[in-house]
Coordinates of C-alpha atoms and ligand atoms in Angstrom, one line a residue:
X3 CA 102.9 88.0 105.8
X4 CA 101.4 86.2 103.0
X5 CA 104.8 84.2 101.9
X6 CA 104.8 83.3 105.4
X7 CA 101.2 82.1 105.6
X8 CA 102.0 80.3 101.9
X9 CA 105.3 78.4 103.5
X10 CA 103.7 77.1 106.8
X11 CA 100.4 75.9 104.8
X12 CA 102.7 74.0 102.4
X13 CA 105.3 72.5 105.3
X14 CA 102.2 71.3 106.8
X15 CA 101.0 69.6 103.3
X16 CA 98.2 71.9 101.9
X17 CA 97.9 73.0 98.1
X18 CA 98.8 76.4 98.2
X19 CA 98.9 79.0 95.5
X20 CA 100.7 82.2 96.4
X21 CA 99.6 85.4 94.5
X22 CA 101.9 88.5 94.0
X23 CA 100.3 91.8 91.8
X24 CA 104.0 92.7 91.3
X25 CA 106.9 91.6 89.5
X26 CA 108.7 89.9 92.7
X27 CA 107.4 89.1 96.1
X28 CA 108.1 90.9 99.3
X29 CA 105.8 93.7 99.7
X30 CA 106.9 96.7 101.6
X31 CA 110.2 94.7 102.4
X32 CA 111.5 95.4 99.2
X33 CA 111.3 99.1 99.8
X34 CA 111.9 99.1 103.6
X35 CA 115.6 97.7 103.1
X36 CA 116.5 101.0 100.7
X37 CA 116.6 102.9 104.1
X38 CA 120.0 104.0 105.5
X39 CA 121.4 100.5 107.3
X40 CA 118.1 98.8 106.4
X41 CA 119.4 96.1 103.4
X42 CA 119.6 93.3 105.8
X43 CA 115.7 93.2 106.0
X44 CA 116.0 92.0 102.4
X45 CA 117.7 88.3 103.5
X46 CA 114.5 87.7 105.0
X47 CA 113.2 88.1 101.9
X48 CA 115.5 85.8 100.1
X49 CA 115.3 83.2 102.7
X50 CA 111.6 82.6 101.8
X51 CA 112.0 83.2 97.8
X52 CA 114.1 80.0 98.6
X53 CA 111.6 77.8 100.6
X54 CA 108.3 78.7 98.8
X55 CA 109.5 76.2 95.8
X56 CA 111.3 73.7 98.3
X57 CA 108.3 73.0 100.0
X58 CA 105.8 73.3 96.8
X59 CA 104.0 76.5 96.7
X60 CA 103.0 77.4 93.4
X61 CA 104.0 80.9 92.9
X62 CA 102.2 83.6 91.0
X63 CA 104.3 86.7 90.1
X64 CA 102.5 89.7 88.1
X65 CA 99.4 88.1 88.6
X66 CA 96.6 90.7 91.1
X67 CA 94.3 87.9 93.2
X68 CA 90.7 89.2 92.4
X69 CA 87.2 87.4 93.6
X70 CA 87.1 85.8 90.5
X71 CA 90.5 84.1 89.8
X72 CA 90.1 83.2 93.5
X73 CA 87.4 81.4 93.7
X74 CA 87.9 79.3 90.5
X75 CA 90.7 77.4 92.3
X76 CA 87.6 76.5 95.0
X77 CA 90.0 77.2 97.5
X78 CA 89.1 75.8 100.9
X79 CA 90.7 79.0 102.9
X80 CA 91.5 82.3 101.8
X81 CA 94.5 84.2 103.5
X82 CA 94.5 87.8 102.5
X83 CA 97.9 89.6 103.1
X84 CA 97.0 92.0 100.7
X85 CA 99.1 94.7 103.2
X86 CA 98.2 98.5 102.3
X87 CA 98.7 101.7 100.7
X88 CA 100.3 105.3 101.7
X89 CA 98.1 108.1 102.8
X90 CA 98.0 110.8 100.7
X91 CA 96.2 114.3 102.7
X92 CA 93.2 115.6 100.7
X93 CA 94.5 119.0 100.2
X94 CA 92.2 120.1 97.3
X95 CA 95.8 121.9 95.3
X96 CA 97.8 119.2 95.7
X97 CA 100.0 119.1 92.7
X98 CA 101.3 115.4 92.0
X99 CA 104.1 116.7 89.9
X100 CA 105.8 118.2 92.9
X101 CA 104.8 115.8 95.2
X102 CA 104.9 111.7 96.5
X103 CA 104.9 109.9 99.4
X104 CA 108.0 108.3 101.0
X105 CA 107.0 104.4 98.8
X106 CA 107.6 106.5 95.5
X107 CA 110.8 107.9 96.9
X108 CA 112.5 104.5 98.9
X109 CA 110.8 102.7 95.6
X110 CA 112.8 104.7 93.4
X111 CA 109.8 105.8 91.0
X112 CA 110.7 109.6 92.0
X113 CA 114.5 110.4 92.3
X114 CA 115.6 113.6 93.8
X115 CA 118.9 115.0 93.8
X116 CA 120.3 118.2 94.9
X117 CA 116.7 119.9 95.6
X118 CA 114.6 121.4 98.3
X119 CA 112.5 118.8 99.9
X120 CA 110.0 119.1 102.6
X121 CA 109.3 115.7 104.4
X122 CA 105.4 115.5 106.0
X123 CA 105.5 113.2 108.9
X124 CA 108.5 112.5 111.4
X125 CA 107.7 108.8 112.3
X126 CA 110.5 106.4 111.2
X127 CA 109.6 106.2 108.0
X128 CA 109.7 109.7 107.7
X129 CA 112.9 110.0 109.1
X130 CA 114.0 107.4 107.1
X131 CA 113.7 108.9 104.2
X132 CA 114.4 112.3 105.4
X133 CA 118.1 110.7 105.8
X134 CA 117.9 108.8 102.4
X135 CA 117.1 112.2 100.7
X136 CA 119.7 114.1 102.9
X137 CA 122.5 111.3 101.8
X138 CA 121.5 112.0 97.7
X139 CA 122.4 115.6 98.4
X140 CA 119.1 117.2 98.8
X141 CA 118.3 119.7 101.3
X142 CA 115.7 118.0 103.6
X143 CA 113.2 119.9 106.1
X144 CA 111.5 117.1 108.2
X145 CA 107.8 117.9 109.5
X146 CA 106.4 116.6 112.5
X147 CA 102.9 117.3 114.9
X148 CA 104.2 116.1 117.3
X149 CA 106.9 117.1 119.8
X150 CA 108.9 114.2 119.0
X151 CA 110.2 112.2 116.2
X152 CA 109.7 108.4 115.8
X153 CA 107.5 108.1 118.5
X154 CA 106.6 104.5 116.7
X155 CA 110.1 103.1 116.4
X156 CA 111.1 100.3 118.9
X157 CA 113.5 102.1 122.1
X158 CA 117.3 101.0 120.4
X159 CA 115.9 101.7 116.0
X160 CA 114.9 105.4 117.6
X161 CA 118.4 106.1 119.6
X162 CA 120.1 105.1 116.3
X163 CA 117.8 107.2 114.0
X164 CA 117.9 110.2 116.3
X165 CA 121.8 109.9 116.3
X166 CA 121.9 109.3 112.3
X167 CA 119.4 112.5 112.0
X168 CA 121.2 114.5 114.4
X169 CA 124.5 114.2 112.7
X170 CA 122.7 114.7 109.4
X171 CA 122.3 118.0 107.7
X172 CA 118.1 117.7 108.0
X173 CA 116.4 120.7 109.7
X174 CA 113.8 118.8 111.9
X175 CA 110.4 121.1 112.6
X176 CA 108.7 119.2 115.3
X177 CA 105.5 120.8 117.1
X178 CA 104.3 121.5 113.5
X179 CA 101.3 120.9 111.5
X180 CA 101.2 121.0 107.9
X181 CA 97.5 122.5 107.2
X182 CA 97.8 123.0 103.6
X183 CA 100.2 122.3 100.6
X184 CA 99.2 124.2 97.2
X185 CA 101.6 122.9 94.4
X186 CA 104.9 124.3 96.2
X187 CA 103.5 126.1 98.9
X188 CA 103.5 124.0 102.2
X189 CA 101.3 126.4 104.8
X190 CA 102.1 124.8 108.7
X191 CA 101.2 126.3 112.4
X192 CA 104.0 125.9 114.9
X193 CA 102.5 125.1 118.6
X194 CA 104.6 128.2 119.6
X195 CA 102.6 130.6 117.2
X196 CA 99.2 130.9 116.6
X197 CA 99.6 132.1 113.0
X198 CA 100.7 129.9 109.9
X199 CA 104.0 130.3 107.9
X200 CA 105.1 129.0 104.6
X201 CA 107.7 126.6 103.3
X202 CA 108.2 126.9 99.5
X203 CA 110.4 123.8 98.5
X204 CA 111.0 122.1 95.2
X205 CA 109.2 118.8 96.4
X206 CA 107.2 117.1 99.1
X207 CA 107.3 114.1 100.5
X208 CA 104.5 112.6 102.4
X209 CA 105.2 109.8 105.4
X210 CA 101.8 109.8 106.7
X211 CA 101.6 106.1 107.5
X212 CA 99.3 103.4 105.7
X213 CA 96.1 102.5 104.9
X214 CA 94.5 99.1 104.7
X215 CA 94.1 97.1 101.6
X216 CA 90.9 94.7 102.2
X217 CA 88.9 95.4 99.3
X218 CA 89.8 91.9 98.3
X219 CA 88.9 90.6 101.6
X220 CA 85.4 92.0 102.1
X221 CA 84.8 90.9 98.7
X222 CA 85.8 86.9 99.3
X223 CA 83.5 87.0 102.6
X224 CA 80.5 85.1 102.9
X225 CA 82.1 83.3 99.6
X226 CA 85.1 80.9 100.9
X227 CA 85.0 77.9 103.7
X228 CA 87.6 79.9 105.8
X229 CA 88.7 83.5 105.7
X230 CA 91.7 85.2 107.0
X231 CA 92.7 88.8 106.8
X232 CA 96.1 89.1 108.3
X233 CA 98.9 91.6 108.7
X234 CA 98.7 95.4 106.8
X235 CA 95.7 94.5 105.4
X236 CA 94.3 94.4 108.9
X237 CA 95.7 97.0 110.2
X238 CA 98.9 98.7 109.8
X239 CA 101.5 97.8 112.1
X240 CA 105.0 95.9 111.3
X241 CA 106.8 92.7 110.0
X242 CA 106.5 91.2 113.3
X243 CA 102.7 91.3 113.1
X244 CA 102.2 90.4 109.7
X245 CA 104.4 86.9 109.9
X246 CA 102.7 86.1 113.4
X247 CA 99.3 86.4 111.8
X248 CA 100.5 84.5 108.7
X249 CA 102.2 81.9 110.2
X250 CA 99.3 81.6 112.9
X251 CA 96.2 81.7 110.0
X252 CA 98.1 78.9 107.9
X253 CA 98.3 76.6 111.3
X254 CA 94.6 77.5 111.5
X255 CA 93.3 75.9 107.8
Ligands
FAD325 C1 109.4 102.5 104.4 C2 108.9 101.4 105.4 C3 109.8 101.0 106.4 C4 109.4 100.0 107.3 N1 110.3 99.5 108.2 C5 109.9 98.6 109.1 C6 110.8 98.1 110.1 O1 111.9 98.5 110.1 N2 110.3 97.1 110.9 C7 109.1 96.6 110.8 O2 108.7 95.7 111.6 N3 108.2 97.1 109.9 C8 108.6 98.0 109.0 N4 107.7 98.5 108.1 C9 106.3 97.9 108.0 C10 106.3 96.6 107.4 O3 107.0 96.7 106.1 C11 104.9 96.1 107.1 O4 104.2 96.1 108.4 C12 104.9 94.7 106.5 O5 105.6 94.7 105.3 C13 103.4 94.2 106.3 O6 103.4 93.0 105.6 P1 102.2 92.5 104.8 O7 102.5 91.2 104.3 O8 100.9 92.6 105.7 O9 101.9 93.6 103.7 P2 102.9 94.1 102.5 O10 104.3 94.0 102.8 O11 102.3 95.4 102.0 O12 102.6 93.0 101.3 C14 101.4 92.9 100.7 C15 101.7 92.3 99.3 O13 100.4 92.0 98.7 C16 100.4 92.4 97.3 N5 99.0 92.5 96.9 C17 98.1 93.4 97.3 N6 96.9 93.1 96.8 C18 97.1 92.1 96.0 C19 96.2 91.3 95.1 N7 94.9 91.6 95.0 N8 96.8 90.3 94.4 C20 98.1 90.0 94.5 N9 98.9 90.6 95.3 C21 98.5 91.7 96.0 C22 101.2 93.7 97.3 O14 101.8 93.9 96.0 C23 102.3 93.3 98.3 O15 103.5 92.7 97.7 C24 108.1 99.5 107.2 C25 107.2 99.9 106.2 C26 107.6 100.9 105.3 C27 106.7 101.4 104.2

């Protein structure tokens, strides 16, 4: 979202300075395309690591945007595409060293071979990395509320992933809520029986969706000429969004 905000504000000859917190630029992307069949997403990527220079943005890697670094360029807009972060459950015995969510996992900042992993949350990106932990060898359980999996994939992404899973060695537990984890003891309630049972795994992996970054964005209001808060950061939905919000805010300035 924001290197697509940064590129239309520069085609259409504005100053623009693009800020990155991390090492390269990207965002989710970068992650996204470790999925099974997913690497393509990364061209996207590379098609605008190539036009930010060409049409002048100043770039910023490693560098977090914070009120203050802001607001000494005296910016006359603001785009925030700060995007957001993975929910982690409050269960009060949650033990970090057996458990991540699926970023740390498609990220590669936890690697797991070979093990017992329980997956929390059977939307795509829960099956996604259900089936990028099933092709590394591990034996995968996959976790879902709801009756059905991927519920928030687009119709032809959910044929293929339902094919890829069911062809896959992942035991899929739909229908069922996980109520507790305790270090390695994942406690869940099937729809089919009122009382809970226990999964006792190596690891678990939590896919329980994303939460807003807008720290930055509540902070800049009331501050800047114009404001924009765009993609993730707004609210959690997909690439589409986030580079029609961009694109739309930088036509806006
Ligand atoms: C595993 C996974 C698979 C997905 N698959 C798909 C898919 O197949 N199709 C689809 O449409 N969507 C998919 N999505 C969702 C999609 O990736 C996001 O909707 C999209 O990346 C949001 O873009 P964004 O620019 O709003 O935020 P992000 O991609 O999160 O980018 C925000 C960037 O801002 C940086 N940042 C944050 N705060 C600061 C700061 N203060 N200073 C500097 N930098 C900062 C972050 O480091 C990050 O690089 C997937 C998401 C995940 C996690």
């Amino acid at each position: 979202g924001g290197m697509t905000a940064a590129l239309v504000a520069a085609q259409r000859q504005h100053e623009v300075h693009l800020f990155e917190k991390e090492k390269a630029l990207g965002g989710q992307l970068r992650f996204a395309a470790q999925a099974p069949h997913k690497e393509k997403l990364l061209w996207f990527v590379e098609y605008l690591e190539e036009m930010l220079p060409k049409a002048g943005v100043s770039v910023h890697l490693g560098s977090e945007a914070t009120p203050e670094t802001v607001l000494a360029l005296k910016p006359q807009a603001v785009i925030v595409a700060s995007g957001g972060t993975p929910v982690i459950p409050e269960f009060s015995a949650l033990d970090p060293s057996f458990a991540c969510t699926a970023w740390d996992i498609l990220r590669g900042s936890v690697v797991l071979e070979a093990k017992d992993v329980v997956v929390v949350g059977g939307g795509v990106v829960g099956c996604e990395v259900a089936l990028f932990l099933a092709e590394r060898g591990n034996r995968v359980t996959l976790v879902e509320m709801l009756p059905h999996l991927a519920v928030d994939a687009e119709v032809i992404t959910r044929i293929e992933l339902l094919k890829a899973l069911g062809a896959s060695s992942v035991r899929i537990m739909t229908s069922t809520r996980c109520m507790d984890v305790e270090g390695r003891r994942v406690v869940y309630l099937c729809d089919a029986d009122p009382r809970t049972s226990e999964l006792h795994p190596e690891y678990i992996v939590f896919a329980l969706g994303t939460q807003p970054n807008r720290a930055l964005f509540d902070e800049l209001s009331g501050k800047v000429q114009e404001l924009f808060l765009i993609g993730d950061a707004r609210e959690p939905r997909k690439i589409f969004h986030a580079v029609y919000e961009g694109a739309l805010a930088a036509t806006q300035v």
